[in-house]
């Protein structure tokens, strides 16, 4: 049995994410001048704003996936996952906000200001690693308890390990593979993020024989019923 909503959300997220990634060529890295940043924004201002729209739509699809996933988690793992979801969406929204804002009046941009704002945006990738770990960790925990397919725990583990390493980009040398907002964040991290979220949506869409949706609620009800008798007997 396939659940249509998470499957449709996963496909929509994948299509919109790929479209937003290819609609604008990569911008100048942190080692480039402010004038290069202004030239890039001026040449692609309309497409940068289109990318913002595609990203916003992709986030809407993503929160559907995250909402369904949160339903399979409880206790501290569920709270950590919920926090990671909120951090991921908020940070991505802020990054998109900065990029699209610069594209509103590209002809009036000061190179020094553009470089500063681009540098702030470049730190989005390194710090997004925290959200990725908060999302992947609970999924691994839940998969080991049969709430997700085991193959999803392998995907999540790869993402978590890579994102732990990617935290080095916070202090990575400018112009290197591990520079803030550099290839490790944009290409490797972006690819793994996309694969993880699509896999999560696919896992939610497929029926998991090892998970009983009512088991957690029954155990919680059972625990609640034992409590009063235990205290009464003392």
PDB file of C-alpha atoms in Angstrom:
ATOM      1  CA  UNK A   1       0.000   0.000   0.000  1.00  0.00           C
ATOM      2  CA  UNK A   2       1.326   3.427  -0.947  1.00  0.00           C
ATOM      3  CA  UNK A   3       0.346   6.642   0.837  1.00  0.00           C
ATOM      4  CA  UNK A   4      -0.236   9.253  -1.832  1.00  0.00           C
ATOM      5  CA  UNK A   5       0.419  12.447   0.141  1.00  0.00           C
ATOM      6  CA  UNK A   6       4.061  11.857   1.200  1.00  0.00           C
ATOM      7  CA  UNK A   7       4.823  10.343  -2.208  1.00  0.00           C
ATOM      8  CA  UNK A   8       3.454  13.371  -4.054  1.00  0.00           C
ATOM      9  CA  UNK A   9       5.295  15.665  -1.623  1.00  0.00           C
ATOM     10  CA  UNK A  10       8.572  13.791  -2.196  1.00  0.00           C
ATOM     11  CA  UNK A  11       8.254  13.998  -5.979  1.00  0.00           C
ATOM     12  CA  UNK A  12       7.274  17.680  -5.815  1.00  0.00           C
ATOM     13  CA  UNK A  13      10.201  18.437  -3.526  1.00  0.00           C
ATOM     14  CA  UNK A  14      12.644  16.653  -5.833  1.00  0.00           C
ATOM     15  CA  UNK A  15      11.407  18.396  -8.982  1.00  0.00           C
ATOM     16  CA  UNK A  16      11.276  21.851  -7.395  1.00  0.00           C
ATOM     17  CA  UNK A  17      14.674  21.450  -5.729  1.00  0.00           C
ATOM     18  CA  UNK A  18      16.361  20.398  -8.955  1.00  0.00           C
ATOM     19  CA  UNK A  19      14.694  23.273 -10.812  1.00  0.00           C
ATOM     20  CA  UNK A  20      15.805  25.807  -8.209  1.00  0.00           C
ATOM     21  CA  UNK A  21      19.356  24.443  -8.336  1.00  0.00           C
ATOM     22  CA  UNK A  22      19.761  24.725 -12.105  1.00  0.00           C
ATOM     23  CA  UNK A  23      17.833  27.916 -12.875  1.00  0.00           C
ATOM     24  CA  UNK A  24      20.747  30.111 -11.749  1.00  0.00           C
ATOM     25  CA  UNK A  25      24.450  29.269 -12.266  1.00  0.00           C
ATOM     26  CA  UNK A  26      26.611  29.138  -9.128  1.00  0.00           C
ATOM     27  CA  UNK A  27      27.546  32.568  -7.820  1.00  0.00           C
ATOM     28  CA  UNK A  28      31.030  33.861  -7.036  1.00  0.00           C
ATOM     29  CA  UNK A  29      32.716  32.183  -4.081  1.00  0.00           C
ATOM     30  CA  UNK A  30      33.901  33.919  -0.939  1.00  0.00           C
ATOM     31  CA  UNK A  31      37.306  34.488  -2.539  1.00  0.00           C
ATOM     32  CA  UNK A  32      35.821  36.679  -5.318  1.00  0.00           C
ATOM     33  CA  UNK A  33      35.363  40.450  -5.154  1.00  0.00           C
ATOM     34  CA  UNK A  34      32.205  42.389  -4.438  1.00  0.00           C
ATOM     35  CA  UNK A  35      32.160  43.594  -8.042  1.00  0.00           C
ATOM     36  CA  UNK A  36      31.947  39.968  -9.199  1.00  0.00           C
ATOM     37  CA  UNK A  37      28.968  39.442  -6.882  1.00  0.00           C
ATOM     38  CA  UNK A  38      27.209  42.515  -8.302  1.00  0.00           C
ATOM     39  CA  UNK A  39      27.889  41.373 -11.883  1.00  0.00           C
ATOM     40  CA  UNK A  40      26.431  37.940 -11.142  1.00  0.00           C
ATOM     41  CA  UNK A  41      23.303  39.347  -9.503  1.00  0.00           C
ATOM     42  CA  UNK A  42      22.788  41.894 -12.290  1.00  0.00           C
ATOM     43  CA  UNK A  43      23.066  39.209 -14.978  1.00  0.00           C
ATOM     44  CA  UNK A  44      20.641  36.812 -13.263  1.00  0.00           C
ATOM     45  CA  UNK A  45      18.353  39.040 -11.159  1.00  0.00           C
ATOM     46  CA  UNK A  46      15.112  37.709 -12.630  1.00  0.00           C
ATOM     47  CA  UNK A  47      16.189  34.081 -12.329  1.00  0.00           C
ATOM     48  CA  UNK A  48      17.362  34.596  -8.747  1.00  0.00           C
ATOM     49  CA  UNK A  49      13.865  35.717  -7.812  1.00  0.00           C
ATOM     50  CA  UNK A  50      12.403  32.773  -9.705  1.00  0.00           C
ATOM     51  CA  UNK A  51      14.731  30.517  -7.725  1.00  0.00           C
ATOM     52  CA  UNK A  52      13.328  32.050  -4.545  1.00  0.00           C
ATOM     53  CA  UNK A  53       9.813  31.122  -5.660  1.00  0.00           C
ATOM     54  CA  UNK A  54      10.846  27.562  -6.498  1.00  0.00           C
ATOM     55  CA  UNK A  55      12.609  27.252  -3.148  1.00  0.00           C
ATOM     56  CA  UNK A  56       9.517  28.491  -1.319  1.00  0.00           C
ATOM     57  CA  UNK A  57       7.362  25.892  -3.075  1.00  0.00           C
ATOM     58  CA  UNK A  58       9.940  23.188  -2.356  1.00  0.00           C
ATOM     59  CA  UNK A  59       9.845  24.097   1.344  1.00  0.00           C
ATOM     60  CA  UNK A  60       6.070  23.694   1.357  1.00  0.00           C
ATOM     61  CA  UNK A  61       6.466  20.180  -0.042  1.00  0.00           C
ATOM     62  CA  UNK A  62       9.246  19.478   2.438  1.00  0.00           C
ATOM     63  CA  UNK A  63       7.225  20.404   5.513  1.00  0.00           C
ATOM     64  CA  UNK A  64       4.608  17.851   4.454  1.00  0.00           C
ATOM     65  CA  UNK A  65       7.307  15.163   4.437  1.00  0.00           C
ATOM     66  CA  UNK A  66       8.686  16.349   7.768  1.00  0.00           C
ATOM     67  CA  UNK A  67       5.203  16.421   9.282  1.00  0.00           C
ATOM     68  CA  UNK A  68       4.504  12.819   8.302  1.00  0.00           C
ATOM     69  CA  UNK A  69       7.939  11.785   9.586  1.00  0.00           C
ATOM     70  CA  UNK A  70       7.374  13.535  12.913  1.00  0.00           C
ATOM     71  CA  UNK A  71       4.237  11.422  13.350  1.00  0.00           C
ATOM     72  CA  UNK A  72       6.436   8.304  13.610  1.00  0.00           C
ATOM     73  CA  UNK A  73       8.617   9.756  16.351  1.00  0.00           C
ATOM     74  CA  UNK A  74       7.874  10.299  20.005  1.00  0.00           C
ATOM     75  CA  UNK A  75       9.657  11.434  23.150  1.00  0.00           C
ATOM     76  CA  UNK A  76      12.974  13.290  22.937  1.00  0.00           C
ATOM     77  CA  UNK A  77      13.662  12.006  19.410  1.00  0.00           C
ATOM     78  CA  UNK A  78      10.462  13.597  18.188  1.00  0.00           C
ATOM     79  CA  UNK A  79      11.294  16.913  19.860  1.00  0.00           C
ATOM     80  CA  UNK A  80      14.807  16.952  18.396  1.00  0.00           C
ATOM     81  CA  UNK A  81      13.417  16.171  14.937  1.00  0.00           C
ATOM     82  CA  UNK A  82      10.813  18.911  15.251  1.00  0.00           C
ATOM     83  CA  UNK A  83      13.490  21.408  16.290  1.00  0.00           C
ATOM     84  CA  UNK A  84      15.717  20.353  13.393  1.00  0.00           C
ATOM     85  CA  UNK A  85      12.824  20.763  10.967  1.00  0.00           C
ATOM     86  CA  UNK A  86      12.091  24.277  12.197  1.00  0.00           C
ATOM     87  CA  UNK A  87      15.774  25.264  12.076  1.00  0.00           C
ATOM     88  CA  UNK A  88      16.203  23.889   8.550  1.00  0.00           C
ATOM     89  CA  UNK A  89      13.154  25.674   7.148  1.00  0.00           C
ATOM     90  CA  UNK A  90      13.986  28.936   8.949  1.00  0.00           C
ATOM     91  CA  UNK A  91      17.634  28.983   7.868  1.00  0.00           C
ATOM     92  CA  UNK A  92      16.776  28.147   4.267  1.00  0.00           C
ATOM     93  CA  UNK A  93      14.115  30.844   4.237  1.00  0.00           C
ATOM     94  CA  UNK A  94      16.561  33.446   5.548  1.00  0.00           C
ATOM     95  CA  UNK A  95      19.172  32.507   2.942  1.00  0.00           C
ATOM     96  CA  UNK A  96      16.565  32.784   0.186  1.00  0.00           C
ATOM     97  CA  UNK A  97      15.416  36.094   1.644  1.00  0.00           C
ATOM     98  CA  UNK A  98      18.953  37.518   1.424  1.00  0.00           C
ATOM     99  CA  UNK A  99      19.567  36.303  -2.129  1.00  0.00           C
ATOM    100  CA  UNK A 100      16.253  37.484  -3.544  1.00  0.00           C
ATOM    101  CA  UNK A 101      16.519  40.813  -1.726  1.00  0.00           C
ATOM    102  CA  UNK A 102      19.816  41.576  -3.419  1.00  0.00           C
ATOM    103  CA  UNK A 103      18.171  40.894  -6.781  1.00  0.00           C
ATOM    104  CA  UNK A 104      15.474  43.552  -6.356  1.00  0.00           C
ATOM    105  CA  UNK A 105      17.663  46.540  -7.327  1.00  0.00           C
ATOM    106  CA  UNK A 106      20.890  45.079  -8.744  1.00  0.00           C
ATOM    107  CA  UNK A 107      21.881  48.300 -10.512  1.00  0.00           C
ATOM    108  CA  UNK A 108      21.958  50.138  -7.180  1.00  0.00           C
ATOM    109  CA  UNK A 109      24.095  47.561  -5.372  1.00  0.00           C
ATOM    110  CA  UNK A 110      27.297  48.680  -3.760  1.00  0.00           C
ATOM    111  CA  UNK A 111      30.021  46.024  -4.259  1.00  0.00           C
ATOM    112  CA  UNK A 112      31.120  46.163  -0.614  1.00  0.00           C
ATOM    113  CA  UNK A 113      27.550  45.720   0.635  1.00  0.00           C
ATOM    114  CA  UNK A 114      26.900  42.905  -1.840  1.00  0.00           C
ATOM    115  CA  UNK A 115      30.056  41.115  -0.698  1.00  0.00           C
ATOM    116  CA  UNK A 116      29.068  41.395   2.976  1.00  0.00           C
ATOM    117  CA  UNK A 117      25.552  40.078   2.373  1.00  0.00           C
ATOM    118  CA  UNK A 118      26.915  37.260   0.204  1.00  0.00           C
ATOM    119  CA  UNK A 119      29.372  36.337   2.968  1.00  0.00           C
ATOM    120  CA  UNK A 120      26.526  36.176   5.486  1.00  0.00           C
ATOM    121  CA  UNK A 121      24.634  33.914   3.089  1.00  0.00           C
ATOM    122  CA  UNK A 122      27.717  31.730   2.585  1.00  0.00           C
ATOM    123  CA  UNK A 123      27.626  30.737   6.274  1.00  0.00           C
ATOM    124  CA  UNK A 124      24.176  29.218   5.732  1.00  0.00           C
ATOM    125  CA  UNK A 125      25.623  25.924   4.496  1.00  0.00           C
ATOM    126  CA  UNK A 126      28.071  25.309   7.356  1.00  0.00           C
ATOM    127  CA  UNK A 127      25.512  26.072  10.061  1.00  0.00           C
ATOM    128  CA  UNK A 128      22.802  24.071   8.296  1.00  0.00           C
ATOM    129  CA  UNK A 129      24.815  21.008   9.304  1.00  0.00           C
ATOM    130  CA  UNK A 130      23.376  21.339  12.817  1.00  0.00           C
ATOM    131  CA  UNK A 131      19.832  21.037  11.477  1.00  0.00           C
ATOM    132  CA  UNK A 132      20.830  18.078   9.297  1.00  0.00           C
ATOM    133  CA  UNK A 133      22.192  16.178  12.283  1.00  0.00           C
ATOM    134  CA  UNK A 134      19.044  16.930  14.294  1.00  0.00           C
ATOM    135  CA  UNK A 135      16.978  15.505  11.434  1.00  0.00           C
ATOM    136  CA  UNK A 136      19.090  12.478  10.573  1.00  0.00           C
ATOM    137  CA  UNK A 137      19.811  11.282  14.113  1.00  0.00           C
ATOM    138  CA  UNK A 138      16.179  10.651  15.138  1.00  0.00           C
ATOM    139  CA  UNK A 139      15.480   8.927  11.811  1.00  0.00           C
ATOM    140  CA  UNK A 140      18.339   6.497  12.475  1.00  0.00           C
ATOM    141  CA  UNK A 141      16.974   5.878  15.986  1.00  0.00           C
ATOM    142  CA  UNK A 142      13.449   5.293  14.664  1.00  0.00           C
ATOM    143  CA  UNK A 143      14.591   3.006  11.836  1.00  0.00           C
ATOM    144  CA  UNK A 144      16.410   0.785  14.326  1.00  0.00           C
ATOM    145  CA  UNK A 145      13.077   0.384  16.125  1.00  0.00           C
ATOM    146  CA  UNK A 146      11.211  -0.558  12.973  1.00  0.00           C
ATOM    147  CA  UNK A 147       9.387   2.727  12.452  1.00  0.00           C
ATOM    148  CA  UNK A 148      11.181   3.310   9.156  1.00  0.00           C
ATOM    149  CA  UNK A 149      12.746   0.845   6.697  1.00  0.00           C
ATOM    150  CA  UNK A 150      16.293  -0.156   7.622  1.00  0.00           C
ATOM    151  CA  UNK A 151      17.645   1.168   4.315  1.00  0.00           C
ATOM    152  CA  UNK A 152      16.592   4.664   5.351  1.00  0.00           C
ATOM    153  CA  UNK A 153      18.842   4.466   8.406  1.00  0.00           C
ATOM    154  CA  UNK A 154      21.794   3.842   6.068  1.00  0.00           C
ATOM    155  CA  UNK A 155      20.915   6.926   4.011  1.00  0.00           C
ATOM    156  CA  UNK A 156      20.477   9.015   7.161  1.00  0.00           C
ATOM    157  CA  UNK A 157      23.771   7.748   8.602  1.00  0.00           C
ATOM    158  CA  UNK A 158      25.670   8.846   5.488  1.00  0.00           C
ATOM    159  CA  UNK A 159      24.103  12.301   5.738  1.00  0.00           C
ATOM    160  CA  UNK A 160      24.859  12.645   9.458  1.00  0.00           C
ATOM    161  CA  UNK A 161      28.502  11.607   9.050  1.00  0.00           C
ATOM    162  CA  UNK A 162      28.991  13.930   6.074  1.00  0.00           C
ATOM    163  CA  UNK A 163      27.364  16.804   7.920  1.00  0.00           C
ATOM    164  CA  UNK A 164      29.562  16.288  10.969  1.00  0.00           C
ATOM    165  CA  UNK A 165      32.565  16.618   8.651  1.00  0.00           C
ATOM    166  CA  UNK A 166      30.923  19.574   6.881  1.00  0.00           C
ATOM    167  CA  UNK A 167      30.922  21.524  10.136  1.00  0.00           C
ATOM    168  CA  UNK A 168      34.616  22.058   9.398  1.00  0.00           C
ATOM    169  CA  UNK A 169      33.510  24.439   6.654  1.00  0.00           C
ATOM    170  CA  UNK A 170      32.704  26.943   9.408  1.00  0.00           C
ATOM    171  CA  UNK A 171      36.454  27.466   9.728  1.00  0.00           C
ATOM    172  CA  UNK A 172      37.465  26.267   6.257  1.00  0.00           C
ATOM    173  CA  UNK A 173      39.973  28.336   4.239  1.00  0.00           C
ATOM    174  CA  UNK A 174      38.399  30.690   1.711  1.00  0.00           C
ATOM    175  CA  UNK A 175      38.707  29.328  -1.819  1.00  0.00           C
ATOM    176  CA  UNK A 176      39.120  25.691  -0.754  1.00  0.00           C
ATOM    177  CA  UNK A 177      36.809  22.681  -1.076  1.00  0.00           C
ATOM    178  CA  UNK A 178      35.775  23.150   2.560  1.00  0.00           C
ATOM    179  CA  UNK A 179      35.290  26.920   2.346  1.00  0.00           C
ATOM    180  CA  UNK A 180      32.040  28.313   3.787  1.00  0.00           C
ATOM    181  CA  UNK A 181      29.474  28.057   1.020  1.00  0.00           C
ATOM    182  CA  UNK A 182      32.017  26.161  -1.087  1.00  0.00           C
ATOM    183  CA  UNK A 183      31.782  22.899  -3.044  1.00  0.00           C
ATOM    184  CA  UNK A 184      31.375  20.687   0.036  1.00  0.00           C
ATOM    185  CA  UNK A 185      28.347  22.658   1.180  1.00  0.00           C
ATOM    186  CA  UNK A 186      26.788  23.392  -2.190  1.00  0.00           C
ATOM    187  CA  UNK A 187      27.443  20.235  -4.216  1.00  0.00           C
ATOM    188  CA  UNK A 188      28.111  17.349  -1.828  1.00  0.00           C
ATOM    189  CA  UNK A 189      25.913  18.530   1.017  1.00  0.00           C
ATOM    190  CA  UNK A 190      23.151  19.728  -1.292  1.00  0.00           C
ATOM    191  CA  UNK A 191      23.055  16.409  -3.134  1.00  0.00           C
ATOM    192  CA  UNK A 192      22.916  14.378   0.080  1.00  0.00           C
ATOM    193  CA  UNK A 193      20.219  16.636   1.525  1.00  0.00           C
ATOM    194  CA  UNK A 194      18.075  16.096  -1.553  1.00  0.00           C
ATOM    195  CA  UNK A 195      18.565  12.332  -1.552  1.00  0.00           C
ATOM    196  CA  UNK A 196      17.779  12.112   2.174  1.00  0.00           C
ATOM    197  CA  UNK A 197      14.557  14.117   1.983  1.00  0.00           C
ATOM    198  CA  UNK A 198      13.340  12.243  -1.094  1.00  0.00           C
ATOM    199  CA  UNK A 199      14.190   8.911   0.540  1.00  0.00           C
ATOM    200  CA  UNK A 200      12.342   9.982   3.682  1.00  0.00           C
ATOM    201  CA  UNK A 201       9.237  10.817   1.659  1.00  0.00           C
ATOM    202  CA  UNK A 202       9.484   7.539  -0.227  1.00  0.00           C
ATOM    203  CA  UNK A 203       9.857   5.559   3.006  1.00  0.00           C
ATOM    204  CA  UNK A 204       6.769   7.258   4.408  1.00  0.00           C
ATOM    205  CA  UNK A 205       4.819   6.484   1.252  1.00  0.00           C
ATOM    206  CA  UNK A 206       5.643   2.773   1.349  1.00  0.00           C
ATOM    207  CA  UNK A 207       3.937   0.599   3.921  1.00  0.00           C
ATOM    208  CA  UNK A 208       6.389  -0.559   6.595  1.00  0.00           C
ATOM    209  CA  UNK A 209       5.363  -3.998   7.894  1.00  0.00           C
ATOM    210  CA  UNK A 210       7.555  -3.625  10.967  1.00  0.00           C
ATOM    211  CA  UNK A 211       5.731  -0.577  12.319  1.00  0.00           C
ATOM    212  CA  UNK A 212       2.350  -0.573  14.038  1.00  0.00           C
ATOM    213  CA  UNK A 213       0.946   2.976  14.253  1.00  0.00           C
ATOM    214  CA  UNK A 214      -1.101   2.068  17.310  1.00  0.00           C
ATOM    215  CA  UNK A 215       1.678   0.438  19.311  1.00  0.00           C
ATOM    216  CA  UNK A 216       3.030   3.658  20.791  1.00  0.00           C
ATOM    217  CA  UNK A 217      -0.384   4.949  21.802  1.00  0.00           C
ATOM    218  CA  UNK A 218      -1.300   1.599  23.356  1.00  0.00           C
ATOM    219  CA  UNK A 219       1.932   1.482  25.335  1.00  0.00           C
ATOM    220  CA  UNK A 220       1.425   5.055  26.524  1.00  0.00           C
ATOM    221  CA  UNK A 221      -2.146   4.288  27.558  1.00  0.00           C
ATOM    222  CA  UNK A 222      -0.970   1.166  29.323  1.00  0.00           C
ATOM    223  CA  UNK A 223       1.700   3.114  31.175  1.00  0.00           C
ATOM    224  CA  UNK A 224      -0.821   5.748  32.189  1.00  0.00           C
ATOM    225  CA  UNK A 225      -3.145   3.072  33.527  1.00  0.00           C
ATOM    226  CA  UNK A 226      -0.494   1.451  35.693  1.00  0.00           C
ATOM    227  CA  UNK A 227       0.614   4.659  37.384  1.00  0.00           C
ATOM    228  CA  UNK A 228      -2.412   5.310  39.699  1.00  0.00           C
ATOM    229  CA  UNK A 229      -2.591   1.702  40.921  1.00  0.00           C
ATOM    230  CA  UNK A 230       1.115   1.634  41.673  1.00  0.00           C
ATOM    231  CA  UNK A 231       0.972   4.794  43.745  1.00  0.00           C
ATOM    232  CA  UNK A 232      -2.243   3.685  45.419  1.00  0.00           C
ATOM    233  CA  UNK A 233      -0.637   0.462  46.559  1.00  0.00           C
ATOM    234  CA  UNK A 234       2.114   2.356  48.332  1.00  0.00           C
TER     235      UNK A 234
END
